[in-house]
Amino acid sequence: MTALPDFRSSRWAALTALVTTSVLLTACGSSGDSSGSSSGRAKSGGTLTFAVGSDAGCVDPQQVGSNDTIYSVRQIVDSLTDQDPKTGKIVPWLAKSWDISSDTTTFTFHLRSGVTFSDGSKLTAQVVKDNFDAVPKLGALGTLPKGYLSGVKSTTVVDPLTVKVTFKEPNAQFLQATSTHSLGIESSASAKKTPQQKCSDGVIGSGPFVLKQYVQNQSITLAKRGGYAWGSSLWNKKGEAYLDKLVFKVVAEAGVRAGGLQSGQVDAISSVGRANEAALKGGQVALQRRANPGLVFGLGLNNSRPVLKDARVRQALLSAIDRQEIADTVFPTDTQAATSVLAHTTPDYTSLASDLAFDAAKAKSLLDEAGWHAGSDGIRTKNGKKLSLTIVWFPNAATNQPALELIQQQLRAVGVAVTLEQRQVTQFAPTLQSGDYEAVWGNVTRADPDILRSSFSTKLANFYRVPASGLDAALSAQAATTDPAKRGQLAGQAQQLIVRNAYYAPVVELQTQLGVSKKVHDLNFDASSRIQLHDTWIG
């Protein structure tokens, strides 16, 4: 295996998410924006018990990439900004306003006054600086915030409530990055702790809930923060949260989670799969489903491998995959087949459905052109070598293996032999970084088109080993402009270049379902696919 790169390098700091079992999705163009309709007046009090499928082994929001854990730790920290899940617009939170230089290299945030952390310390520009200065020291688990701050030149305290962040190059994506949990603001005392201490002990935040207890692989318990008064401008309720307590229980088996929800032992569950839909429909349970923004589930192709260097072979793979069959057979109801490399809920998504149409005849023709001809066993050969592809995958979602087994069948039908290789979940990032794969199954969550630059730019991580081309210019240009129309045009151009050159094989948009008791109201989601529980109440 190729030696792994130094995680401290900005080249490798662009990894923006890990594939996770339970990803919650933006409100754009989807059903089930929140839980049970508010038939009565909202009331304070009560405990929400939420069953999730896994535990990331860390309770520091800046180091967590698994949504099952983000659900809980997101409630501990506030962010400088928030993002409207319906429009993608960035709105005030801890920062009441901001200024961006014309060349998008400098971002100046004007902070709200009166904000405090749960240890009583105040939010100041120095605290924000302490947070951002500490991010490069987070280590392997800090790939999310390190990616967002890649290329930062300095963070400067202008005055007690004004902080300026300057980048070496234009970086329009940074404003959206400040709305994520990964750049959630922690107290200076927490920022100065070691990454290991923050993971095991948790952090002090200014959020609407505080961490009370963490029992690894069992539960995370949060309590309401008294006196909270600086929520996001998107929230309906002013002041403190409604709920007194949040308990997140780790229940690995999907069927057990569903049974617990039906019996009333828990109030909400993550990752409702197709197998449990029928049992949960109706009665006192509502199913909430949303499409995940960012890079869709698909095959990340290592474009540097000999067979995959030929664009005709890569394009044949795209044509040979019947996305609708996979969506309808394996994934939850209403899962959409991919129509671009980005999900339709991502800002500046461009539909390329015609380029991703299933066409086995076209796939065979492309392989014929590339010199791969069918052998007696149906597998194509060229110069005595069989046309084979090994797909690496990770067991962190129940849909992964059956989806890949269908792809295996579909590719064999056009003469490609596919081997499926399972690796440990912890090997996802090292696999991408090392290039030790031919194709890798995954997705990346982010409600911003800059996720394409993070993944495909040859100037950054270039996980899929694409060659230098005009794609670099489009990706860099979209990161350098704050003109919405121009950025959308450039993001669309980048999507076309990725799909038409078949650098990546999009398959389905990840759509995860939540099961929520109908006594739970206003369980909402943010634009980066995580739940927000400040406005949630039980009644």
XYZ file of C-alpha atoms in Angstrom:
539
model
C 0.000 0.000 0.000
C 1.210 3.500 -0.811
C 2.406 5.445 2.204
C -0.292 7.682 3.651
C 0.150 11.445 3.319
C 0.757 13.710 6.284
C -2.663 14.761 7.604
C -1.167 18.165 8.443
C -0.729 18.980 4.764
C -3.384 21.271 3.298
C -3.428 19.018 0.228
C -5.024 16.313 2.336
C -7.075 18.604 4.530
C -9.840 18.828 1.950
C -11.609 15.595 2.863
C -14.970 16.954 3.856
C -16.998 14.005 5.082
C -17.067 10.294 5.720
C -19.722 8.013 4.349
C -22.244 7.413 7.089
C -25.169 5.163 7.693
C -27.593 7.841 8.745
C -27.504 11.025 6.744
C -30.298 13.563 7.082
C -31.132 15.725 4.200
C -31.983 19.226 3.163
C -35.502 20.489 2.815
C -35.085 21.572 -0.790
C -37.550 19.782 -3.032
C -38.282 16.991 -0.581
C -41.043 15.790 1.651
C -41.237 15.690 5.404
C -39.545 18.949 6.390
C -40.184 18.322 10.073
C -41.924 15.957 12.402
C -45.553 15.790 13.504
C -47.767 18.741 12.701
C -48.243 21.105 15.597
C -51.868 20.396 16.509
C -51.539 22.200 19.830
C -49.534 24.954 21.446
C -45.832 24.230 21.868
C -44.849 23.521 25.453
C -41.610 23.281 27.368
C -40.294 20.258 29.243
C -39.797 16.570 28.661
C -37.108 14.222 27.389
C -36.546 13.210 23.785
C -35.043 9.729 23.421
C -33.441 9.121 20.031
C -32.056 5.725 18.943
C -29.106 5.849 16.533
C -27.213 3.028 14.878
C -23.641 3.798 15.858
C -21.217 5.860 17.928
C -18.217 7.661 16.424
C -16.245 7.316 19.657
C -15.860 11.085 19.959
C -18.029 13.921 21.298
C -16.173 16.896 19.847
C -18.248 18.432 17.012
C -15.089 19.573 15.243
C -13.839 15.991 14.994
C -17.019 14.069 14.207
C -17.928 13.051 10.646
C -20.553 10.395 11.430
C -24.105 11.710 11.382
C -25.320 9.328 14.089
C -23.090 11.279 16.483
C -23.473 14.668 14.811
C -27.188 14.506 15.687
C -26.302 14.940 19.340
C -23.101 16.997 19.420
C -24.503 19.568 16.979
C -26.809 20.743 19.794
C -23.802 21.715 21.957
C -22.243 24.327 19.680
C -23.448 27.360 17.761
C -21.911 28.540 14.481
C -21.013 31.960 13.159
C -23.698 31.619 10.488
C -26.575 29.348 9.521
C -27.826 28.182 6.124
C -31.459 28.197 5.050
C -32.227 24.618 3.913
C -34.851 25.831 1.451
C -32.827 28.510 -0.348
C -29.207 27.833 0.573
C -28.879 31.439 1.767
C -26.395 32.153 4.573
C -27.997 34.000 7.507
C -26.843 35.370 10.904
C -26.255 33.295 14.023
C -23.354 34.142 16.346
C -22.239 36.674 13.752
C -24.855 39.395 13.276
C -23.218 40.498 10.006
C -20.097 40.064 7.898
C -18.081 41.703 5.141
C -16.311 39.902 2.305
C -13.508 41.465 0.277
C -14.072 41.842 -3.459
C -11.467 39.151 -4.159
C -13.093 36.770 -1.597
C -9.862 36.350 0.354
C -10.927 38.212 3.514
C -13.998 37.583 5.668
C -14.763 39.950 8.558
C -17.379 38.808 11.089
C -19.176 41.145 13.507
C -20.191 39.088 16.551
C -23.290 39.365 18.689
C -22.746 40.750 22.163
C -23.873 38.966 25.320
C -23.187 35.414 24.125
C -21.712 33.119 26.766
C -20.457 29.557 26.903
C -21.801 27.066 29.408
C -18.735 27.650 31.628
C -19.677 31.338 31.882
C -16.947 32.666 29.579
C -17.897 35.204 26.906
C -17.839 34.897 23.130
C -15.220 37.277 21.748
C -13.172 37.631 18.581
C -10.263 36.060 20.466
C -12.319 32.921 21.097
C -13.033 32.574 17.375
C -9.334 33.041 16.645
C -8.436 30.409 19.254
C -10.819 27.972 17.563
C -9.576 28.539 14.026
C -5.917 28.566 15.064
C -6.395 25.187 16.785
C -8.048 23.453 13.820
C -4.786 22.479 12.035
C -3.724 20.632 15.201
C -6.813 18.396 15.337
C -5.155 15.438 13.619
C -6.755 12.695 11.545
C -10.289 13.177 12.875
C -10.284 16.878 12.031
C -10.445 16.516 8.262
C -13.757 18.388 8.006
C -12.763 21.738 9.593
C -9.218 21.493 8.249
C -10.631 21.254 4.744
C -12.758 24.355 5.256
C -9.781 26.332 6.588
C -7.302 25.012 4.030
C -5.224 27.900 2.713
C -5.952 30.238 5.625
C -3.309 32.921 6.007
C -4.352 34.448 9.325
C -7.182 34.984 11.787
C -6.990 38.463 13.307
C -8.771 40.112 16.251
C -9.892 43.542 14.994
C -11.686 44.446 18.210
C -13.404 42.420 20.977
C -16.395 41.601 18.749
C -14.821 41.699 15.280
C -12.679 38.948 13.783
C -11.054 38.834 10.336
C -10.131 35.623 8.508
C -7.764 35.965 5.545
C -6.946 33.315 2.954
C -3.985 33.073 0.612
C -6.279 32.633 -2.386
C -9.940 33.415 -3.196
C -12.195 31.148 -1.132
C -15.903 31.873 -1.561
C -16.894 28.548 0.038
C -15.718 29.686 3.457
C -18.903 31.590 4.284
C -20.992 28.419 3.947
C -18.338 26.514 5.893
C -18.936 28.778 8.900
C -22.505 27.439 9.081
C -21.397 23.839 9.623
C -21.027 21.890 12.853
C -17.375 21.326 11.975
C -16.608 24.990 12.561
C -18.952 25.236 15.543
C -17.448 27.609 18.094
C -16.116 26.138 21.336
C -14.829 27.962 24.407
C -11.167 28.977 24.441
C -10.577 26.474 27.225
C -11.894 23.666 25.015
C -9.947 24.874 21.982
C -6.731 24.607 23.997
C -7.310 20.976 24.997
C -5.736 18.116 23.083
C -7.861 16.499 20.368
C -7.961 13.305 22.432
C -9.240 15.154 25.511
C -11.963 16.850 23.493
C -13.047 13.543 21.976
C -13.355 11.691 25.267
C -14.485 14.476 27.602
C -16.514 16.650 25.258
C -16.342 20.417 24.843
C -17.828 23.589 26.274
C -20.094 25.260 23.733
C -22.542 28.156 23.629
C -25.332 25.993 22.213
C -28.864 25.360 23.516
C -27.837 22.062 25.178
C -24.853 20.930 27.239
C -23.196 17.518 27.455
C -24.055 15.729 30.702
C -22.838 12.180 30.117
C -21.102 10.155 27.436
C -20.873 6.365 27.670
C -19.024 5.148 24.584
C -21.047 2.828 22.346
C -24.042 3.218 24.657
C -25.419 6.733 25.008
C -24.972 10.509 24.902
C -27.066 12.601 27.303
C -27.613 16.356 26.957
C -29.430 18.871 29.176
C -31.061 22.181 28.285
C -28.871 25.256 28.675
C -30.565 27.739 31.001
C -30.472 31.370 29.867
C -29.767 30.582 26.220
C -30.760 33.620 24.150
C -28.773 33.760 20.873
C -30.227 31.170 18.561
C -30.019 31.113 14.782
C -32.124 33.645 12.917
C -33.819 30.659 11.222
C -35.269 29.264 14.450
C -38.876 29.897 15.412
C -38.477 29.933 19.171
C -36.535 32.696 20.861
C -34.547 31.978 23.999
C -34.120 28.545 25.579
C -35.007 25.250 23.917
C -38.313 23.535 24.739
C -36.930 20.147 25.751
C -35.265 19.621 29.126
C -33.218 16.599 28.144
C -31.964 14.676 25.099
C -30.872 11.036 25.277
C -29.223 9.408 22.261
C -29.069 5.621 22.637
C -26.858 3.465 20.431
C -28.962 0.595 19.027
C -27.096 -1.118 16.208
C -29.911 -3.279 14.818
C -32.394 -1.444 12.599
C -35.215 -3.814 13.503
C -34.648 -3.270 17.223
C -34.710 0.511 16.711
C -37.982 0.206 14.824
C -39.472 -1.996 17.538
C -38.445 0.491 20.213
C -40.191 3.294 18.348
C -43.366 1.254 17.858
C -43.497 0.334 21.538
C -42.844 3.889 22.698
C -39.494 3.114 24.313
C -37.866 5.739 22.094
C -39.289 8.849 20.420
C -37.265 8.874 17.200
C -34.877 6.612 15.297
C -32.289 7.060 12.587
C -31.854 5.148 9.342
C -35.216 3.568 8.625
C -34.608 1.194 5.726
C -37.023 -0.201 3.154
C -37.441 -3.408 5.198
C -38.935 -1.518 8.157
C -41.059 1.018 6.271
C -44.271 -0.996 6.153
C -44.211 -1.805 9.860
C -43.774 1.833 10.833
C -46.252 3.441 8.446
C -49.440 4.684 9.996
C -50.282 4.560 13.655
C -48.305 6.834 15.911
C -45.163 7.050 13.792
C -44.277 9.456 10.972
C -41.555 8.739 8.424
C -39.421 11.719 7.408
C -37.306 11.397 4.295
C -34.941 13.806 2.633
C -32.402 13.834 -0.188
C -28.817 14.369 0.851
C -26.924 17.377 -0.564
C -23.407 16.994 -1.896
C -21.650 14.258 -3.843
C -24.127 11.471 -4.594
C -23.559 7.829 -3.793
C -21.490 6.383 -6.582
C -18.239 4.841 -7.713
C -15.202 7.026 -7.217
C -12.963 5.918 -10.072
C -9.175 5.965 -9.770
C -8.490 7.654 -13.092
C -4.764 6.887 -12.874
C -5.235 3.112 -13.112
C -4.330 1.737 -16.588
C -7.774 0.418 -17.521
C -9.569 3.505 -16.220
C -7.302 5.978 -18.008
C -9.370 5.274 -21.133
C -12.370 7.634 -21.065
C -14.365 5.206 -23.210
C -14.115 2.524 -20.519
C -15.193 4.971 -17.814
C -18.077 6.228 -19.960
C -19.139 2.634 -20.596
C -19.380 2.053 -16.850
C -21.709 5.048 -16.513
C -23.973 3.797 -19.312
C -24.043 0.215 -17.997
C -25.459 1.143 -14.578
C -29.258 1.035 -14.249
C -29.631 3.636 -11.505
C -33.410 3.440 -11.266
C -33.337 -0.319 -10.673
C -30.846 0.177 -7.843
C -32.855 3.011 -6.280
C -36.120 1.050 -6.477
C -34.703 -2.280 -5.302
C -32.286 -1.403 -2.519
C -32.948 2.049 -1.119
C -35.850 3.572 0.847
C -39.029 4.577 -0.951
C -38.712 7.652 -3.201
C -34.933 7.496 -3.391
C -33.928 9.290 -6.585
C -31.528 7.962 -9.162
C -28.568 10.298 -9.610
C -28.996 12.932 -12.322
C -25.634 14.619 -11.749
C -22.537 14.175 -9.627
C -24.332 16.470 -7.140
C -27.683 15.705 -5.518
C -30.590 17.884 -6.611
C -30.759 19.448 -3.135
C -27.285 20.961 -3.477
C -27.140 24.679 -4.326
C -26.186 25.147 -8.015
C -27.068 21.557 -8.942
C -27.362 21.018 -12.716
C -29.426 18.174 -14.175
C -27.435 15.908 -16.474
C -30.018 13.138 -16.578
C -29.562 12.436 -20.285
C -25.834 11.872 -19.773
C -26.610 9.327 -17.048
C -29.314 7.352 -18.861
C -29.043 3.554 -18.674
C -27.954 2.273 -22.103
C -26.351 -1.172 -22.164
C -25.981 -1.100 -25.947
C -24.014 2.154 -25.732
C -21.811 0.669 -23.014
C -21.011 -2.357 -25.193
C -20.272 -0.150 -28.205
C -17.864 2.014 -26.186
C -16.027 -1.056 -24.909
C -15.809 -2.413 -28.464
C -14.268 0.898 -29.562
C -11.768 0.668 -26.719
C -10.636 -2.747 -27.955
C -12.308 -4.887 -25.282
C -14.093 -7.828 -26.904
C -16.354 -10.437 -25.296
C -14.755 -13.762 -24.448
C -16.340 -17.202 -24.263
C -17.384 -16.590 -20.645
C -18.931 -13.222 -21.478
C -16.118 -11.224 -19.875
C -14.277 -8.936 -22.264
C -10.564 -9.274 -22.930
C -7.851 -7.181 -24.549
C -4.346 -8.433 -25.326
C -5.083 -11.535 -23.276
C -6.164 -9.601 -20.183
C -9.678 -9.737 -18.762
C -11.637 -6.531 -18.167
C -12.027 -6.506 -14.399
C -12.750 -3.914 -11.730
C -12.367 -4.167 -7.950
C -14.770 -1.992 -5.972
C -13.773 -1.188 -2.395
C -16.635 -0.655 0.048
C -17.226 -0.135 3.758
C -19.910 -1.761 5.989
C -21.394 1.440 7.406
C -24.766 1.308 5.649
C -27.080 -1.650 5.141
C -27.655 -0.586 1.519
C -23.983 -0.716 0.484
C -23.559 -4.419 -0.218
C -26.891 -5.070 -2.008
C -26.420 -1.934 -4.148
C -22.964 -3.066 -5.171
C -24.123 -6.613 -5.881
C -26.659 -5.160 -8.339
C -23.948 -3.029 -9.947
C -21.797 -6.147 -10.153
C -24.580 -7.911 -12.106
C -25.212 -4.912 -14.362
C -21.548 -4.499 -15.274
C -21.133 -8.222 -15.908
C -23.986 -7.963 -18.423
C -21.774 -5.733 -20.598
C -18.648 -7.831 -20.041
C -16.972 -6.336 -16.970
C -15.971 -8.668 -14.128
C -16.411 -6.967 -10.761
C -14.863 -8.012 -7.446
C -16.225 -6.479 -4.237
C -13.647 -5.830 -1.513
C -14.864 -4.925 1.971
C -12.632 -2.812 4.237
C -13.063 -1.410 7.733
C -14.989 1.857 8.091
C -11.933 3.523 9.595
C -10.085 2.882 6.330
C -12.313 5.132 4.219
C -10.185 8.286 4.435
C -6.834 6.459 4.201
C -8.095 4.541 1.160
C -8.972 7.734 -0.723
C -5.781 9.453 0.321
C -3.456 6.580 -0.607
C -5.070 5.835 -3.964
C -5.001 2.129 -3.065
C -8.162 1.272 -5.007
C -9.617 1.017 -8.510
C -13.114 2.116 -7.561
C -14.524 3.084 -4.174
C -18.181 3.300 -3.134
C -19.183 6.349 -1.153
C -20.773 9.772 -0.942
C -19.813 13.124 0.579
C -22.242 15.438 2.355
C -22.109 19.192 1.944
C -24.695 21.807 0.980
C -22.294 23.708 -1.243
C -20.971 22.967 -4.761
C -17.403 23.516 -3.543
C -17.520 19.884 -2.482
C -16.489 19.244 -6.102
C -13.286 21.270 -5.693
C -12.501 19.452 -2.449
C -12.808 16.091 -4.186
C -11.704 16.652 -7.800
C -9.294 19.594 -8.009
C -5.767 18.535 -8.897
C -4.610 21.463 -6.738
C -6.124 19.879 -3.624
C -6.649 16.275 -2.577
C -7.671 14.960 -6.022
C -9.015 11.779 -4.451
C -9.988 10.283 -7.809
C -6.635 11.045 -9.496
C -8.154 13.018 -12.358
C -5.690 14.556 -14.834
C -5.113 18.300 -14.940
C -7.635 19.875 -17.305
C -10.098 22.702 -17.742
C -11.976 21.298 -14.759
C -9.377 22.880 -12.457
C -10.098 26.322 -13.878
C -13.863 25.943 -13.395
C -13.459 24.692 -9.836
C -11.038 27.466 -8.897
C -13.199 30.129 -10.521
C -16.363 29.101 -8.653
C -14.400 29.366 -5.416
C -13.265 32.876 -6.335
C -16.585 34.556 -7.060
C -19.407 35.699 -4.829
C -21.653 36.482 -7.814
C -24.415 33.865 -7.406
C -25.224 33.644 -11.113
C -21.595 33.328 -12.152
C -20.870 30.778 -9.449
C -23.878 28.718 -10.506
C -22.734 28.759 -14.122
C -19.227 27.647 -13.176
C -20.537 24.921 -10.847
C -22.726 23.666 -13.683
C -19.745 23.611 -16.013
C -17.764 21.604 -13.462
C -20.571 19.061 -13.126
C -20.705 18.631 -16.900
C -16.953 18.091 -17.134
C -16.974 15.491 -14.341
C -19.941 13.546 -15.735
C -19.073 13.742 -19.434
C -15.470 12.731 -18.788
C -16.770 10.019 -16.430
C -14.309 10.872 -13.674
C -16.929 9.590 -11.200
C -19.873 7.221 -11.687
C -22.955 8.723 -9.971
C -25.567 6.151 -8.912
C -28.208 7.322 -6.395
C -28.970 10.238 -4.145
C -28.729 9.089 -0.571
C -32.095 9.457 1.116
C -32.241 8.417 4.718
C -35.471 8.131 6.633
C -36.161 9.049 10.218
C -38.922 7.427 12.194
C -40.480 9.951 14.563
C -43.287 9.538 17.079
C -46.259 11.745 16.270
C -46.054 13.226 19.747
C -42.775 14.850 18.670
C -43.209 18.184 16.895
C -40.895 20.433 14.861
C -37.915 18.151 14.674
C -36.121 20.125 11.989
C -33.132 19.686 9.718
C -30.439 22.106 8.655
C -28.998 22.560 5.175
C -25.974 20.415 5.921
C -28.159 17.380 6.611
C -28.243 17.343 10.386
C -31.107 17.672 12.828
C -31.725 20.820 14.845
C -33.552 20.271 18.146
C -33.888 23.763 19.611
C -37.453 24.180 18.299
C -38.493 20.560 18.980
C -41.156 19.831 21.596
C -43.168 16.877 22.875
C -46.882 16.971 23.435
